[in-house]
Short mmCIF file of C-alpha atoms (C1' of nucleotides) in Angstrom, two decimals:
data_model
loop_
_atom_site.label_atom_id
_atom_site.label_comp_id
_atom_site.label_asym_id
_atom_site.label_seq_id
_atom_site.Cartn_x
_atom_site.Cartn_y
_atom_site.Cartn_z
CA UNK A 162 104.87 102.28 165.33
CA UNK A 163 107.37 99.48 165.39
CA UNK A 164 104.38 97.28 166.00
CA UNK A 165 103.72 97.62 162.30
CA UNK A 166 107.19 96.32 161.58
CA UNK A 167 106.45 93.26 163.65
CA UNK A 168 103.31 92.50 161.68
CA UNK A 169 104.93 93.35 158.40
CA UNK A 170 107.70 90.91 159.14
CA UNK A 171 105.25 88.08 159.63
CA UNK A 172 103.40 88.85 156.44
CA UNK A 173 106.46 89.62 154.37
CA UNK A 174 106.59 87.05 151.66
CA UNK A 175 105.01 86.66 148.31
CA UNK A 176 102.48 84.01 149.28
CA UNK A 177 101.84 84.57 152.96
CA UNK A 178 98.70 86.59 152.41
CA UNK A 179 97.17 84.05 150.11
CA UNK A 180 97.97 81.16 152.39
CA UNK A 181 96.35 82.85 155.34
CA UNK A 182 93.43 83.85 153.21
CA UNK A 183 92.97 80.33 152.00
CA UNK A 184 93.10 78.98 155.54
CA UNK A 185 90.53 81.44 156.77
CA UNK A 186 87.98 79.44 158.70
CA UNK A 187 89.09 76.11 157.28
CA UNK A 188 91.64 73.37 157.56
CA UNK A 189 93.54 72.56 154.41
CA UNK A 190 95.90 69.88 153.30
CA UNK A 191 99.32 70.64 151.94
CA UNK A 192 98.34 69.55 148.45
CA UNK A 193 95.21 71.69 148.58
CA UNK A 194 97.24 74.77 149.33
CA UNK A 195 99.72 74.00 146.63
CA UNK A 196 96.98 73.37 144.12
CA UNK A 197 95.25 76.57 145.12
CA UNK A 198 98.31 78.72 144.72
CA UNK A 199 99.34 76.84 141.64
CA UNK A 200 102.42 78.61 140.49
CA UNK A 201 104.83 78.02 143.30
CA UNK A 202 107.17 75.12 143.89
CA UNK A 203 107.03 72.78 146.84
CA UNK A 204 110.21 74.16 148.26
CA UNK A 205 108.85 77.67 148.34
CA UNK A 206 105.54 76.62 149.77
CA UNK A 207 107.11 74.58 152.53
CA UNK A 208 109.38 77.47 153.37
CA UNK A 209 106.52 79.93 153.64
CA UNK A 210 104.49 77.49 155.71
CA UNK A 211 107.39 76.92 158.07
CA UNK A 212 107.85 80.62 158.56
CA UNK A 213 104.19 81.14 159.28
CA UNK A 214 104.23 78.20 161.65
CA UNK A 215 107.33 79.54 163.34
CA UNK A 216 105.61 82.87 163.80
CA UNK A 217 102.74 81.07 165.42
CA UNK A 218 100.01 82.10 163.03
CA UNK A 219 99.29 78.70 161.54
CA UNK A 220 99.17 75.22 163.07
CA UNK A 221 100.56 72.10 161.48
CA UNK A 222 99.09 68.71 162.22
CA UNK A 223 100.66 65.55 160.89
CA UNK A 224 98.62 62.38 160.53
CA UNK A 225 100.74 59.22 160.76
CA UNK A 226 99.07 57.44 157.89
CA UNK A 227 100.54 55.59 154.96
CA UNK A 228 100.03 58.28 152.38
CA UNK A 229 101.34 61.21 154.40
CA UNK A 230 98.71 63.69 155.39
CA UNK A 231 99.38 67.10 156.84
CA UNK A 232 96.79 69.68 157.62
CA UNK A 233 97.21 73.37 158.21
CA UNK A 234 94.93 75.76 160.00
CA UNK A 235 95.00 79.20 161.53
CA UNK A 236 95.89 79.56 165.18
CA UNK A 237 94.17 82.03 167.46
CA UNK A 238 96.96 84.40 166.70
CA UNK A 239 96.60 83.84 163.01
CA UNK A 240 92.90 84.58 163.12
CA UNK A 241 93.75 87.99 164.48
CA UNK A 242 95.34 88.73 161.15
CA UNK A 243 92.12 88.25 159.25
CA UNK A 244 91.02 91.86 159.76
CA UNK A 245 94.22 92.92 158.06
CA UNK A 246 93.47 90.68 155.11
CA UNK A 247 89.90 91.89 154.98
CA UNK A 248 91.00 95.51 154.91
CA UNK A 249 93.43 94.77 152.15
CA UNK A 250 90.83 92.97 150.15
CA UNK A 251 88.35 95.78 150.58
CA UNK A 252 90.92 98.25 149.36
CA UNK A 253 91.83 96.09 146.41
CA UNK A 254 88.24 95.65 145.42
CA UNK A 255 87.65 99.35 145.48
CA UNK A 256 90.69 100.34 143.48
CA UNK A 257 92.07 97.26 141.84
CA UNK A 258 89.28 95.88 139.72
CA UNK A 259 88.41 98.99 137.79
CA UNK A 260 91.96 99.09 136.52
CA UNK A 261 91.62 95.75 134.80
CA UNK A 262 88.48 96.38 132.80
CA UNK A 263 89.63 95.28 129.40
CA UNK A 264 93.00 94.15 130.52
CA UNK A 265 93.25 90.77 132.12
CA UNK A 266 96.59 89.41 131.07
CA UNK A 267 98.07 86.95 133.53
CA UNK B 117 90.96 87.27 146.29
CA UNK B 118 93.30 88.80 143.78
CA UNK B 119 92.24 92.06 145.31
CA UNK B 120 94.64 91.27 148.10
CA UNK B 121 97.43 90.89 145.59
CA UNK B 122 96.65 94.36 144.29
CA UNK B 123 96.94 95.88 147.74
CA UNK B 124 99.96 93.81 148.62
CA UNK B 125 101.71 95.04 145.53
CA UNK B 126 101.22 98.65 146.56
CA UNK B 127 102.48 98.04 150.06
CA UNK B 128 105.29 95.71 149.13
CA UNK B 129 108.48 97.41 150.10
CA UNK B 130 110.44 97.72 153.24
CA UNK B 131 109.51 101.28 154.06
CA UNK B 132 106.12 101.78 152.47
CA UNK B 133 104.21 101.08 155.63
CA UNK B 134 106.25 103.49 157.67
CA UNK B 135 106.03 106.23 155.09
CA UNK B 136 102.26 105.97 154.93
CA UNK B 137 102.08 105.78 158.68
CA UNK B 138 104.19 108.88 159.04
CA UNK B 139 102.05 110.76 156.54
CA UNK B 140 98.86 109.83 158.31
CA UNK B 141 96.90 113.02 158.72
CA UNK B 142 99.86 115.26 158.03
CA UNK B 143 101.98 116.78 155.31
CA UNK B 144 105.67 116.10 155.56
CA UNK B 145 108.76 117.32 153.84
CA UNK B 146 111.21 115.01 152.15
CA UNK B 147 113.85 115.65 154.77
CA UNK B 148 111.36 114.99 157.55
CA UNK B 149 110.55 111.58 156.17
CA UNK B 150 114.18 110.74 155.71
CA UNK B 151 115.01 111.88 159.19
CA UNK B 152 112.13 109.92 160.61
CA UNK B 153 113.10 106.68 158.92
CA UNK B 154 116.73 107.33 159.58
CA UNK B 155 118.47 104.28 158.24
CA UNK B 156 117.70 104.42 154.57
CA UNK B 157 119.54 106.17 151.80
CA UNK B 158 118.14 108.94 149.66
CA UNK B 159 118.03 106.72 146.64
CA UNK B 160 115.89 104.16 148.39
CA UNK B 161 113.58 106.73 149.87
CA UNK B 162 113.03 108.49 146.57
CA UNK B 163 112.30 105.19 144.90
CA UNK B 164 109.73 104.20 147.47
CA UNK B 165 108.12 107.60 147.31
CA UNK B 166 107.94 107.45 143.53
CA UNK B 167 106.29 104.07 143.63
CA UNK B 168 103.74 105.19 146.16
CA UNK B 169 103.10 108.30 144.11
CA UNK B 170 102.77 106.24 140.96
CA UNK B 171 100.24 104.03 142.70
CA UNK B 172 98.28 107.12 143.59
CA UNK B 173 98.39 106.78 147.36
CA UNK B 174 100.55 109.80 148.10
CA UNK B 175 100.70 113.26 146.56
CA UNK B 176 103.85 115.16 145.80
CA UNK B 177 103.91 118.93 145.79
CA UNK B 178 106.97 120.85 144.70
CA UNK B 179 107.51 124.42 145.84
CA UNK B 180 109.63 126.43 143.42
CA UNK B 181 111.73 128.11 146.06
CA UNK B 182 115.45 128.57 146.30
CA UNK B 183 116.12 125.87 148.82
CA UNK B 184 114.06 123.14 147.19
CA UNK B 185 111.00 122.19 149.13
CA UNK B 186 108.84 119.15 148.44
CA UNK B 187 105.94 118.04 150.51
CA UNK B 188 104.23 114.70 150.61
CA UNK B 189 100.76 113.83 151.80
CA UNK B 190 98.24 111.05 151.54
CA UNK B 191 95.70 111.14 148.74
CA UNK B 192 92.11 110.07 149.23
CA UNK B 193 93.12 106.68 148.01
CA UNK B 194 96.04 106.57 150.38
CA UNK B 195 93.84 107.39 153.33
CA UNK B 196 91.86 104.30 152.56
CA UNK B 197 94.93 102.31 153.47
CA UNK B 198 95.02 103.63 157.00
CA UNK B 199 92.66 100.93 158.29
CA UNK B 200 95.12 98.36 157.04
CA UNK B 201 97.93 100.05 158.93
CA UNK B 202 95.80 100.36 162.02
CA UNK B 203 94.97 96.66 161.95
CA UNK B 204 98.61 95.81 161.55
CA UNK B 205 99.60 98.03 164.40
CA UNK B 206 96.92 96.58 166.64
CA UNK B 207 98.15 93.08 165.89
CA UNK B 208 101.74 94.03 166.48
CA UNK B 209 100.93 95.66 169.78
CA UNK B 210 99.12 92.58 170.95
CA UNK B 211 101.74 90.06 169.98
CA UNK B 212 104.92 91.87 169.19
CA UNK B 213 106.09 93.43 172.40
CA UNK B 214 105.58 90.58 174.78
CA UNK B 215 107.42 88.21 172.48
CA UNK B 216 110.70 90.05 172.73
CA UNK B 217 111.21 89.76 176.43
CA UNK B 218 114.20 87.47 176.71
CA UNK B 219 114.21 85.98 173.26
CA UNK B 220 116.27 87.64 170.60
CA UNK B 221 117.38 84.86 168.28
CA UNK B 222 118.64 86.11 164.94
"C1'" DC C 41 101.74 62.85 149.66
"C1'" DA C 42 104.61 65.93 152.00
"C1'" DG C 43 108.48 67.23 152.57
"C1'" DA C 44 114.23 68.18 152.77
"C1'" DA C 45 118.37 69.83 150.52
"C1'" DT C 46 120.76 72.24 147.13
"C1'" DC C 47 121.84 75.54 143.62
"C1'" DC C 48 120.73 79.68 141.06
"C1'" DG C 49 118.74 84.02 139.11
"C1'" DC C 50 116.55 88.13 140.04
"C1'" DC C 51 115.80 92.52 142.12
"C1'" DG C 52 114.97 95.13 146.18
"C1'" DC C 53 117.65 97.75 148.82
"C1'" DG C 54 121.69 100.21 150.32
"C1'" DA C 55 126.02 103.00 149.51
"C1'" DT C 56 128.22 106.37 147.00
"C1'" DA C 57 128.89 110.22 144.02
"C1'" DC C 58 127.08 113.93 141.46
"C1'" DT C 59 123.44 117.86 140.33
"C1'" DG C 60 120.14 121.99 140.17
"C1'" DC D 280 117.25 120.56 150.08
"C1'" DA D 281 115.77 117.12 147.13
"C1'" DG D 282 116.76 114.70 144.20
"C1'" DT D 283 119.31 111.38 139.95
"C1'" DA D 284 122.58 107.70 138.35
"C1'" DT D 285 125.24 103.82 138.97
"C1'" DC D 286 127.05 99.86 141.11
"C1'" DG D 287 126.93 95.84 144.04
"C1'" DC D 288 125.35 92.70 147.49
"C1'" DG D 289 122.09 89.78 150.12
"C1'" DG D 290 118.20 87.34 150.43
"C1'" DC D 291 113.87 85.76 148.70
"C1'" DG D 292 111.73 82.85 145.76
"C1'" DG D 293 111.96 79.22 141.98
"C1'" DA D 294 113.59 74.81 139.90
"C1'" DT D 295 115.32 70.45 140.55
"C1'" DT D 296 116.43 66.24 142.82
"C1'" DC D 297 116.05 62.97 146.41
"C1'" DT D 298 113.42 60.76 150.59
"C1'" DG D 299 110.03 58.15 153.97
#
DNA sequence: CAGAATCCGCCGCGATACTG
DNA sequence: CAGTATCGCGGCGGATTCTG
């Protein structure tokens, strides 16, 4: 049961789910991720990315070019989290959408 | 994709996962849950339970007896979250235990 | 472009005390 | 036994500024 705590700890963070979701099956640049998430600051994003990297679920590749270029992708370990995301999305689709029929603020 | 946010919001909380996990397939009393989780205070537990109840994933039944008795159980909606918990547990079992062999930083 | 470093506000959570 | 009410802290996340 404490296995859940381990997983929860990795995913605990406001943007972790979205980052992983966005990296699903693709490699993304730092600016792409930031642009996708939109609302968060660079400091927060970098922090979340570092944590995910430290937990071994995403990989960070730096290209030594003049305009800095850094790409992020899921590791093997990170891909194992996709089923979790899929289950969460399925649940949200079943129960979440109907609640925002005429209400779509924010 | 915002469906994930919906699910995340329901599960966001330090003890939500454990509470749902503990209620999986069973009805439990308030004191049972508290005893199971151990470390948290009554105030925190009640708050988490109220939130879960408000989100419609657990049901609360009060028995009007002299020593108060309240039982909690998963609703149909709550049972739909079990796959998420199972996926998280599977991931944690695969990666969590082996990682804590000799490494215990912070 | 992709950070690092710093400061700050919020609130989630815990501790405590009190109640029916 | 199962709460409610209040207070306070710690830590996450956000905003800003500065770098290579």
